């Protein structure tokens, strides 16, 4: 059996049908067959290795993908996924309802009329009561009125900006993923907040700067004080103003609007230069009413004990000379710190710089966005390696083409080689040197290529 197998392999001839007239033709067919098998095997090995390591791109298209399909595709093929929107422009009002949540002070009882009546100065005996201008029962009125006005202006500014914002449009050529959508929305929201705050704060700061530069006098005489001078020559009094510098030894309102002194309750006979007899935690008196407000804190109004201090001293040094407080003012509740990003000792200036906004309720809706975008198709590309099916298909095609070429060129090629060998015969060749072998054919081939 082994001899039969060896003889069959040795005499294997794919070209025998064309070369069976004599032994030389038969030998040519056998040699051509061996070359044929060699080239086919080498070619298939090289091609197989190449196709196995080659990255092959394949493009797929899905028509009218649903949101779940899009999210699944995006999680797998985000780098190549392309889903053009049918409607690439949409207003923010459709996809991003946006509302501010203000600090509780802006809706608190401290801005209601019954609390503001605390500062009404409705004296029973006007001849026997006289508050000095720095007493909290005087300055508190402008404090809360200004606070109320800033809250109202903040609300009006934000509402006006929101009306403009809601008609602005989000433009996306391709459908955004949920993360990309949220990222764009957050960036747009941050830019909106910065622009809105800047426009409001810059306006107020301009007003403050104008007041400060012009050295205007206010009713509390904290910035400037009156000075009367008698002229002996003319027997007349002249009236002048001079800057106050009684806050500290190193701070003067003429030089800085950051000068402060504690706010509180005074005796009627006190001088404005004196310190208050009862100090209110967190509240200060500054150069102007707006400075007093912005440099103060609300810490007193978070504490029941401090609010009681205000109520109990409503008639300080004027017991029996004022009308009783409104019951609602007496029963007023402290502010609640829960759900606030501002600490009780935060200055009102920090509230002001954020337009009194605790946070923004951003109800951005990705589902609404995708429904509006409505991509008609999604196209994505997959790069594959070690694709067996592709490798086999390529190799079969290669084998078919190579087989035809080899069947055409190998027999004539072998014939030429044999002729060249015959021309090189010498007298020293042995009797069996005329035998044509595959090894000799290869030797001749190398000689021809020299």
Tab-separated table of C-alpha atoms in Angstrom:
chain	number	residue	atom	x	y	z
A	1	UNK	CA	0.000	0.000	0.000
A	2	UNK	CA	2.786	2.418	0.883
A	3	UNK	CA	4.459	1.745	-2.470
A	4	UNK	CA	1.203	2.362	-4.263
A	5	UNK	CA	0.669	5.610	-2.401
A	6	UNK	CA	4.260	6.692	-3.081
A	7	UNK	CA	3.973	5.823	-6.781
A	8	UNK	CA	0.642	7.616	-7.074
A	9	UNK	CA	2.028	10.766	-5.467
A	10	UNK	CA	5.249	10.564	-7.476
A	11	UNK	CA	3.406	10.198	-10.784
A	12	UNK	CA	0.545	12.574	-9.959
A	13	UNK	CA	-0.188	14.534	-13.124
A	14	UNK	CA	-2.843	17.191	-13.508
A	15	UNK	CA	-1.886	17.762	-17.148
A	16	UNK	CA	-1.792	14.120	-18.350
A	17	UNK	CA	-4.703	14.533	-20.741
A	18	UNK	CA	-2.720	17.020	-22.776
A	19	UNK	CA	0.662	15.277	-22.621
A	20	UNK	CA	0.209	11.498	-22.990
A	21	UNK	CA	1.816	10.870	-26.421
A	22	UNK	CA	5.185	9.923	-25.023
A	23	UNK	CA	7.166	9.645	-21.810
A	24	UNK	CA	8.676	13.146	-22.166
A	25	UNK	CA	5.234	14.712	-22.337
A	26	UNK	CA	4.171	12.678	-19.329
A	27	UNK	CA	7.253	13.835	-17.406
A	28	UNK	CA	6.569	17.470	-18.312
A	29	UNK	CA	3.034	17.102	-16.958
A	30	UNK	CA	4.307	15.650	-13.676
A	31	UNK	CA	6.845	18.456	-13.201
A	32	UNK	CA	4.247	21.106	-14.115
A	33	UNK	CA	1.864	19.526	-11.597
A	34	UNK	CA	4.450	19.811	-8.839
A	35	UNK	CA	5.062	23.463	-9.663
A	36	UNK	CA	1.306	23.978	-9.784
A	37	UNK	CA	0.796	22.470	-6.321
A	38	UNK	CA	3.760	24.430	-4.915
A	39	UNK	CA	2.529	27.795	-6.206
A	40	UNK	CA	-1.061	27.128	-5.150
A	41	UNK	CA	-0.064	26.123	-1.607
A	42	UNK	CA	2.319	29.074	-1.152
A	43	UNK	CA	-0.230	31.496	-2.624
A	44	UNK	CA	-3.057	30.228	-0.418
A	45	UNK	CA	-0.890	30.344	2.725
A	46	UNK	CA	0.202	33.944	2.065
A	47	UNK	CA	-3.309	35.057	1.129
A	48	UNK	CA	-4.837	33.262	4.124
A	49	UNK	CA	-2.453	34.930	6.591
A	50	UNK	CA	-3.021	38.319	4.987
A	51	UNK	CA	-6.831	38.098	5.056
A	52	UNK	CA	-6.807	36.880	8.663
A	53	UNK	CA	-4.885	39.895	9.971
A	54	UNK	CA	-6.479	42.406	7.599
A	55	UNK	CA	-9.055	44.811	9.097
A	56	UNK	CA	-12.117	44.764	6.916
A	57	UNK	CA	-14.708	47.562	7.057
A	58	UNK	CA	-18.350	46.736	6.571
A	59	UNK	CA	-21.109	49.376	6.528
A	60	UNK	CA	-24.658	48.758	7.782
A	61	UNK	CA	-27.777	50.920	7.519
A	62	UNK	CA	-30.861	50.882	9.754
A	63	UNK	CA	-33.936	52.781	8.570
A	64	UNK	CA	-35.918	54.926	11.046
A	65	UNK	CA	-34.243	53.613	14.200
A	66	UNK	CA	-36.170	53.803	17.463
A	67	UNK	CA	-34.657	55.436	20.542
A	68	UNK	CA	-33.761	52.067	22.070
A	69	UNK	CA	-32.110	50.961	18.816
A	70	UNK	CA	-30.160	54.215	18.607
A	71	UNK	CA	-28.939	53.912	22.199
A	72	UNK	CA	-27.873	50.308	21.615
A	73	UNK	CA	-26.017	51.228	18.421
A	74	UNK	CA	-24.398	54.227	20.086
A	75	UNK	CA	-23.130	52.109	22.973
A	76	UNK	CA	-21.419	49.733	20.515
A	77	UNK	CA	-20.443	51.841	17.498
A	78	UNK	CA	-20.317	55.433	18.749
A	79	UNK	CA	-17.104	56.216	16.821
A	80	UNK	CA	-18.600	55.402	13.402
A	81	UNK	CA	-22.337	55.900	14.003
A	82	UNK	CA	-23.962	58.616	11.897
A	83	UNK	CA	-27.681	59.379	12.239
A	84	UNK	CA	-28.750	62.601	10.425
A	85	UNK	CA	-31.740	64.365	12.010
A	86	UNK	CA	-34.903	64.872	9.969
A	87	UNK	CA	-35.457	68.119	11.946
A	88	UNK	CA	-32.104	69.555	12.939
A	89	UNK	CA	-33.451	72.714	14.622
A	90	UNK	CA	-35.710	72.869	17.691
A	91	UNK	CA	-36.491	75.507	20.325
A	92	UNK	CA	-35.246	75.039	23.880
A	93	UNK	CA	-38.794	75.404	25.168
A	94	UNK	CA	-39.622	72.016	23.593
A	95	UNK	CA	-36.750	70.084	25.098
A	96	UNK	CA	-35.594	72.023	28.150
A	97	UNK	CA	-38.130	73.516	30.573
A	98	UNK	CA	-36.024	75.710	32.864
A	99	UNK	CA	-37.087	77.381	36.117
A	100	UNK	CA	-35.147	79.027	38.967
A	101	UNK	CA	-35.642	78.191	42.644
A	102	UNK	CA	-35.012	81.306	44.688
A	103	UNK	CA	-33.668	81.623	48.194
A	104	UNK	CA	-36.410	81.508	50.809
A	105	UNK	CA	-35.814	85.125	51.885
A	106	UNK	CA	-37.414	86.370	48.658
A	107	UNK	CA	-40.728	84.704	49.516
A	108	UNK	CA	-40.459	84.962	53.289
A	109	UNK	CA	-42.601	86.822	55.797
A	110	UNK	CA	-39.770	89.325	56.307
A	111	UNK	CA	-40.797	91.087	53.107
A	112	UNK	CA	-44.497	91.214	54.011
A	113	UNK	CA	-46.253	94.397	55.095
A	114	UNK	CA	-46.904	93.179	58.632
A	115	UNK	CA	-43.174	92.736	59.247
A	116	UNK	CA	-42.288	96.024	57.543
A	117	UNK	CA	-44.721	97.749	59.925
A	118	UNK	CA	-42.013	97.125	62.553
A	119	UNK	CA	-40.194	100.081	61.004
A	120	UNK	CA	-43.250	102.292	60.534
A	121	UNK	CA	-42.355	104.616	63.444
A	122	UNK	CA	-46.007	105.139	64.286
A	123	UNK	CA	-45.345	106.872	67.606
A	124	UNK	CA	-48.118	107.613	70.065
A	125	UNK	CA	-46.296	110.607	71.470
A	126	UNK	CA	-44.191	112.221	68.745
A	127	UNK	CA	-42.950	114.867	71.173
A	128	UNK	CA	-41.311	112.293	73.426
A	129	UNK	CA	-39.812	109.825	70.927
A	130	UNK	CA	-36.886	110.447	68.650
A	131	UNK	CA	-34.822	107.629	67.154
A	132	UNK	CA	-31.316	108.448	66.034
A	133	UNK	CA	-30.639	107.790	62.347
A	134	UNK	CA	-28.413	104.750	62.925
A	135	UNK	CA	-30.935	102.815	65.038
A	136	UNK	CA	-32.090	99.508	63.516
A	137	UNK	CA	-35.704	100.667	63.779
A	138	UNK	CA	-34.752	103.369	61.256
A	139	UNK	CA	-32.195	101.641	59.026
A	140	UNK	CA	-34.164	98.377	58.966
A	141	UNK	CA	-36.847	99.884	56.741
A	142	UNK	CA	-34.431	100.657	53.911
A	143	UNK	CA	-32.695	97.308	54.535
A	144	UNK	CA	-35.816	95.221	53.907
A	145	UNK	CA	-37.195	97.500	51.203
A	146	UNK	CA	-33.937	97.203	49.273
A	147	UNK	CA	-33.843	93.461	49.860
A	148	UNK	CA	-37.376	93.158	48.520
A	149	UNK	CA	-36.487	95.321	45.516
A	150	UNK	CA	-33.402	93.231	44.694
A	151	UNK	CA	-35.493	90.055	44.864
A	152	UNK	CA	-38.060	91.576	42.502
A	153	UNK	CA	-35.391	92.823	40.100
A	154	UNK	CA	-33.680	89.428	40.123
A	155	UNK	CA	-36.958	87.733	39.285
A	156	UNK	CA	-37.754	90.218	36.498
A	157	UNK	CA	-34.252	89.902	35.037
A	158	UNK	CA	-34.404	86.111	35.021
A	159	UNK	CA	-37.920	85.970	33.573
A	160	UNK	CA	-36.916	88.339	30.786
A	161	UNK	CA	-33.799	86.300	30.033
A	162	UNK	CA	-35.795	83.049	30.098
A	163	UNK	CA	-38.252	84.357	27.518
A	164	UNK	CA	-35.345	84.995	25.162
A	165	UNK	CA	-33.672	81.705	26.034
A	166	UNK	CA	-36.774	79.620	25.346
A	167	UNK	CA	-37.129	80.875	21.776
A	168	UNK	CA	-33.468	80.162	21.022
A	169	UNK	CA	-32.898	76.993	19.041
A	170	UNK	CA	-30.701	73.962	19.448
A	171	UNK	CA	-29.218	72.930	16.103
A	172	UNK	CA	-27.844	69.414	15.649
A	173	UNK	CA	-27.158	67.926	12.219
A	174	UNK	CA	-26.716	64.419	13.620
A	175	UNK	CA	-28.602	62.844	16.500
A	176	UNK	CA	-26.821	63.342	19.822
A	177	UNK	CA	-26.382	60.619	22.379
A	178	UNK	CA	-27.869	61.146	25.827
A	179	UNK	CA	-24.464	62.129	27.248
A	180	UNK	CA	-23.746	64.528	24.379
A	181	UNK	CA	-27.211	66.064	24.718
A	182	UNK	CA	-26.813	66.609	28.469
A	183	UNK	CA	-23.329	68.021	27.952
A	184	UNK	CA	-24.600	70.557	25.397
A	185	UNK	CA	-27.561	71.483	27.585
A	186	UNK	CA	-25.336	71.993	30.640
A	187	UNK	CA	-22.912	74.171	28.673
A	188	UNK	CA	-25.785	76.245	27.289
A	189	UNK	CA	-27.316	76.571	30.759
A	190	UNK	CA	-24.001	77.670	32.266
A	191	UNK	CA	-23.542	80.285	29.551
A	192	UNK	CA	-27.111	81.512	30.087
A	193	UNK	CA	-26.543	81.839	33.840
A	194	UNK	CA	-23.272	83.714	33.394
A	195	UNK	CA	-24.738	86.154	30.872
A	196	UNK	CA	-27.884	86.793	32.928
A	197	UNK	CA	-25.980	87.332	36.172
A	198	UNK	CA	-23.394	89.564	34.492
A	199	UNK	CA	-26.017	91.840	32.929
A	200	UNK	CA	-27.822	92.319	36.258
A	201	UNK	CA	-24.772	92.645	38.506
A	202	UNK	CA	-23.028	95.062	36.159
A	203	UNK	CA	-26.069	97.339	36.178
A	204	UNK	CA	-26.273	97.411	39.989
A	205	UNK	CA	-22.529	97.927	40.317
A	206	UNK	CA	-22.755	100.840	37.888
A	207	UNK	CA	-25.444	102.434	40.058
A	208	UNK	CA	-23.375	101.852	43.218
A	209	UNK	CA	-20.309	103.322	41.574
A	210	UNK	CA	-22.266	106.367	40.423
A	211	UNK	CA	-23.661	106.988	43.915
A	212	UNK	CA	-20.270	106.510	45.525
A	213	UNK	CA	-18.432	108.716	43.024
A	214	UNK	CA	-20.903	111.573	43.426
A	215	UNK	CA	-20.656	111.381	47.238
A	216	UNK	CA	-24.421	111.580	47.683
A	217	UNK	CA	-25.792	112.050	51.190
A	218	UNK	CA	-28.409	109.700	52.617
A	219	UNK	CA	-30.943	110.082	55.378
A	220	UNK	CA	-28.854	108.200	57.949
A	221	UNK	CA	-25.862	110.552	57.550
A	222	UNK	CA	-23.516	107.588	57.525
A	223	UNK	CA	-21.551	108.634	54.459
A	224	UNK	CA	-21.495	112.379	55.070
A	225	UNK	CA	-22.318	114.413	58.167
A	226	UNK	CA	-23.661	117.984	58.462
A	227	UNK	CA	-21.420	120.685	59.881
A	228	UNK	CA	-22.669	124.134	60.977
A	229	UNK	CA	-20.179	127.019	61.141
A	230	UNK	CA	-20.967	130.482	62.559
A	231	UNK	CA	-19.258	133.465	60.916
A	232	UNK	CA	-18.659	136.226	63.473
A	233	UNK	CA	-17.965	138.808	60.800
A	234	UNK	CA	-21.253	138.323	58.988
A	235	UNK	CA	-23.211	136.978	61.963
A	236	UNK	CA	-24.454	134.131	59.754
A	237	UNK	CA	-24.430	130.371	59.947
A	238	UNK	CA	-23.038	128.327	57.035
A	239	UNK	CA	-23.994	124.729	56.431
A	240	UNK	CA	-21.407	122.201	55.139
A	241	UNK	CA	-20.914	118.464	54.801
A	242	UNK	CA	-17.918	116.444	55.864
A	243	UNK	CA	-17.104	112.777	55.416
A	244	UNK	CA	-17.706	110.351	58.255
A	245	UNK	CA	-14.733	108.378	59.513
A	246	UNK	CA	-16.112	106.993	62.751
A	247	UNK	CA	-16.421	103.357	61.636
A	248	UNK	CA	-12.845	102.463	62.503
A	249	UNK	CA	-9.662	104.415	62.903
A	250	UNK	CA	-8.395	103.075	59.570
A	251	UNK	CA	-11.535	103.138	57.397
A	252	UNK	CA	-13.280	106.104	55.860
A	253	UNK	CA	-16.294	106.065	53.567
A	254	UNK	CA	-14.645	108.715	51.445
A	255	UNK	CA	-12.011	106.133	50.478
A	256	UNK	CA	-13.809	102.796	50.642
A	257	UNK	CA	-17.373	101.485	50.492
A	258	UNK	CA	-16.388	98.477	52.615
A	259	UNK	CA	-16.406	100.343	55.942
A	260	UNK	CA	-18.839	98.823	58.446
A	261	UNK	CA	-19.943	99.081	62.065
A	262	UNK	CA	-22.353	96.869	64.043
A	263	UNK	CA	-26.053	97.551	63.679
A	264	UNK	CA	-28.394	97.558	66.648
A	265	UNK	CA	-30.552	99.531	69.081
A	266	UNK	CA	-29.631	102.929	70.577
A	267	UNK	CA	-30.840	105.102	73.397
A	268	UNK	CA	-32.615	108.207	72.193
A	269	UNK	CA	-29.916	110.347	73.762
A	270	UNK	CA	-27.067	108.493	72.031
A	271	UNK	CA	-24.836	110.067	69.424
A	272	UNK	CA	-24.445	108.448	66.009
A	273	UNK	CA	-20.756	108.063	66.806
A	274	UNK	CA	-21.557	105.699	69.668
A	275	UNK	CA	-21.696	101.937	69.425
A	276	UNK	CA	-25.185	100.400	69.691
A	277	UNK	CA	-26.387	99.383	73.145
A	278	UNK	CA	-27.770	96.146	71.731
A	279	UNK	CA	-26.010	94.610	68.726
A	280	UNK	CA	-27.826	92.490	66.130
A	281	UNK	CA	-25.747	89.495	64.906
A	282	UNK	CA	-24.918	89.586	61.194
A	283	UNK	CA	-26.281	93.074	60.524
A	284	UNK	CA	-23.945	95.990	59.882
A	285	UNK	CA	-24.247	99.651	59.089
A	286	UNK	CA	-22.179	100.750	56.087
A	287	UNK	CA	-21.613	103.861	54.005
A	288	UNK	CA	-24.869	103.651	52.010
A	289	UNK	CA	-28.059	101.655	52.422
A	290	UNK	CA	-27.101	99.383	49.504
A	291	UNK	CA	-23.717	98.747	51.149
A	292	UNK	CA	-25.437	98.034	54.457
A	293	UNK	CA	-27.598	95.431	52.759
A	294	UNK	CA	-24.891	93.703	50.724
A	295	UNK	CA	-22.317	93.559	53.526
A	296	UNK	CA	-24.786	92.139	56.065
A	297	UNK	CA	-25.770	88.507	56.570
A	298	UNK	CA	-29.114	86.881	57.355
A	299	UNK	CA	-27.816	84.770	60.230
A	300	UNK	CA	-30.056	86.537	62.757
A	301	UNK	CA	-33.172	85.556	60.810
A	302	UNK	CA	-32.251	81.869	60.940
A	303	UNK	CA	-32.310	81.892	64.754
A	304	UNK	CA	-35.436	82.029	66.858
A	305	UNK	CA	-33.445	83.509	69.720
A	306	UNK	CA	-32.218	86.404	67.568
A	307	UNK	CA	-35.687	87.105	66.172
A	308	UNK	CA	-36.976	87.226	69.748
A	309	UNK	CA	-34.270	89.807	70.445
A	310	UNK	CA	-35.690	92.002	67.669
A	311	UNK	CA	-39.262	91.592	68.898
A	312	UNK	CA	-38.396	92.194	72.552
A	313	UNK	CA	-36.459	95.372	71.761
A	314	UNK	CA	-39.054	96.861	69.468
A	315	UNK	CA	-39.836	99.397	72.218
A	316	UNK	CA	-36.276	99.718	73.532
A	317	UNK	CA	-35.987	103.035	75.423
A	318	UNK	CA	-39.508	104.013	74.337
A	319	UNK	CA	-41.638	101.628	76.397
A	320	UNK	CA	-45.293	102.613	76.245
A	321	UNK	CA	-44.726	105.148	73.482
A	322	UNK	CA	-45.358	102.948	70.431
A	323	UNK	CA	-48.254	100.893	69.239
A	324	UNK	CA	-48.100	97.123	69.690
A	325	UNK	CA	-46.622	95.059	66.878
A	326	UNK	CA	-48.822	93.119	64.494
A	327	UNK	CA	-49.435	89.635	65.927
A	328	UNK	CA	-48.194	88.067	62.703
A	329	UNK	CA	-44.875	89.902	63.117
A	330	UNK	CA	-44.582	88.662	66.701
A	331	UNK	CA	-45.195	85.060	65.586
A	332	UNK	CA	-42.869	85.222	62.580
A	333	UNK	CA	-40.831	82.074	61.973
A	334	UNK	CA	-37.077	81.912	61.304
A	335	UNK	CA	-35.726	81.066	57.868
A	336	UNK	CA	-35.009	77.413	57.197
A	337	UNK	CA	-31.508	76.367	56.236
A	338	UNK	CA	-32.522	73.034	54.703
A	339	UNK	CA	-32.206	72.698	50.910
A	340	UNK	CA	-30.079	75.830	50.679
A	341	UNK	CA	-26.596	76.116	49.225
A	342	UNK	CA	-25.965	79.345	51.155
A	343	UNK	CA	-24.746	79.261	54.749
A	344	UNK	CA	-26.483	81.462	57.334
A	345	UNK	CA	-23.347	83.611	57.640
A	346	UNK	CA	-23.151	84.186	53.870
A	347	UNK	CA	-23.220	87.876	53.013
A	348	UNK	CA	-26.193	89.105	51.029
A	349	UNK	CA	-23.700	90.183	48.384
A	350	UNK	CA	-23.148	86.468	47.636
A	351	UNK	CA	-26.916	86.006	47.211
A	352	UNK	CA	-26.949	89.051	44.971
A	353	UNK	CA	-24.109	87.700	42.788
A	354	UNK	CA	-26.261	84.612	42.147
A	355	UNK	CA	-29.515	86.579	41.670
A	356	UNK	CA	-30.809	84.923	44.863
A	357	UNK	CA	-31.091	81.634	42.959
A	358	UNK	CA	-30.588	78.459	44.979
A	359	UNK	CA	-30.556	76.219	41.935
A	360	UNK	CA	-32.010	75.808	38.461
A	361	UNK	CA	-34.700	73.228	37.842
A	362	UNK	CA	-33.584	71.847	34.515
A	363	UNK	CA	-36.130	69.353	33.183
A	364	UNK	CA	-34.264	68.650	29.967
A	365	UNK	CA	-36.000	65.844	28.085
A	366	UNK	CA	-33.794	63.670	25.906
A	367	UNK	CA	-36.764	61.631	24.679
A	368	UNK	CA	-38.452	64.789	23.378
A	369	UNK	CA	-35.216	65.797	21.685
A	370	UNK	CA	-34.820	62.442	19.925
A	371	UNK	CA	-38.478	62.385	18.884
A	372	UNK	CA	-38.075	65.839	17.380
A	373	UNK	CA	-34.753	64.946	15.723
A	374	UNK	CA	-36.286	61.745	14.234
A	375	UNK	CA	-33.293	60.381	12.257
A	376	UNK	CA	-34.447	58.667	9.054
A	377	UNK	CA	-31.540	56.248	9.113
A	378	UNK	CA	-28.444	55.293	11.029
A	379	UNK	CA	-25.268	54.272	9.241
A	380	UNK	CA	-22.396	52.627	11.063
A	381	UNK	CA	-19.203	50.812	10.081
A	382	UNK	CA	-17.725	47.699	11.646
A	383	UNK	CA	-14.077	46.750	11.265
A	384	UNK	CA	-13.562	42.997	11.434
A	385	UNK	CA	-10.450	40.877	11.779
A	386	UNK	CA	-10.198	37.068	11.505
A	387	UNK	CA	-13.275	36.894	9.285
A	388	UNK	CA	-13.217	33.202	8.294
A	389	UNK	CA	-16.054	33.515	5.783
A	390	UNK	CA	-14.363	36.426	4.039
A	391	UNK	CA	-11.024	34.573	4.057
A	392	UNK	CA	-12.521	31.416	2.491
A	393	UNK	CA	-14.382	33.413	-0.150
A	394	UNK	CA	-11.238	35.338	-1.063
A	395	UNK	CA	-9.103	32.201	-1.163
A	396	UNK	CA	-11.575	30.374	-3.401
A	397	UNK	CA	-11.623	33.303	-5.795
A	398	UNK	CA	-7.846	33.508	-5.709
A	399	UNK	CA	-7.502	29.765	-6.299
A	400	UNK	CA	-9.809	29.873	-9.304
A	401	UNK	CA	-7.865	32.684	-10.943
A	402	UNK	CA	-4.438	31.275	-10.064
A	403	UNK	CA	-5.415	27.812	-11.315
A	404	UNK	CA	-6.370	29.122	-14.751
A	405	UNK	CA	-3.139	31.128	-15.030
A	406	UNK	CA	-0.937	28.231	-13.934
A	407	UNK	CA	-2.650	25.775	-16.310
A	408	UNK	CA	-1.859	28.138	-19.164
A	409	UNK	CA	1.741	29.069	-18.380
A	410	UNK	CA	3.244	26.109	-16.508
A	411	UNK	CA	3.450	23.449	-19.309
A	412	UNK	CA	5.130	25.794	-21.838
A	413	UNK	CA	7.323	27.128	-19.071
A	414	UNK	CA	8.523	23.640	-18.135
A	415	UNK	CA	9.130	22.846	-21.820
A	416	UNK	CA	11.384	25.897	-22.153
A	417	UNK	CA	13.323	24.881	-19.076
A	418	UNK	CA	13.887	21.375	-20.465
A	419	UNK	CA	15.166	22.742	-23.756
A	420	UNK	CA	17.610	24.946	-21.914
A	421	UNK	CA	18.772	21.947	-19.955
A	422	UNK	CA	19.354	19.926	-23.146
A	423	UNK	CA	21.589	22.664	-24.540
A	424	UNK	CA	23.799	22.532	-21.448
A	425	UNK	CA	24.546	18.794	-21.653
A	426	UNK	CA	28.217	17.974	-21.538
A	427	UNK	CA	30.254	14.918	-22.366
A	428	UNK	CA	30.920	14.290	-18.705
A	429	UNK	CA	27.247	13.602	-17.935
A	430	UNK	CA	26.541	10.112	-16.733
A	431	UNK	CA	24.079	7.796	-18.374
A	432	UNK	CA	21.286	8.937	-16.121
A	433	UNK	CA	22.110	12.611	-16.453
A	434	UNK	CA	19.548	12.909	-19.229
A	435	UNK	CA	16.786	12.140	-16.761
A	436	UNK	CA	14.745	15.283	-16.191
A	437	UNK	CA	13.934	15.897	-12.515
A	438	UNK	CA	12.218	18.679	-10.646
A	439	UNK	CA	15.429	19.587	-8.821
A	440	UNK	CA	17.221	19.996	-12.140
A	441	UNK	CA	14.448	22.175	-13.454
A	442	UNK	CA	14.905	24.455	-10.430
A	443	UNK	CA	18.688	24.595	-11.047
A	444	UNK	CA	18.089	25.564	-14.680
A	445	UNK	CA	15.618	28.218	-13.559
A	446	UNK	CA	18.253	29.834	-11.338
A	447	UNK	CA	20.780	29.777	-14.215
A	448	UNK	CA	18.295	31.514	-16.490
A	449	UNK	CA	17.669	34.209	-13.914
A	450	UNK	CA	21.389	34.991	-13.522
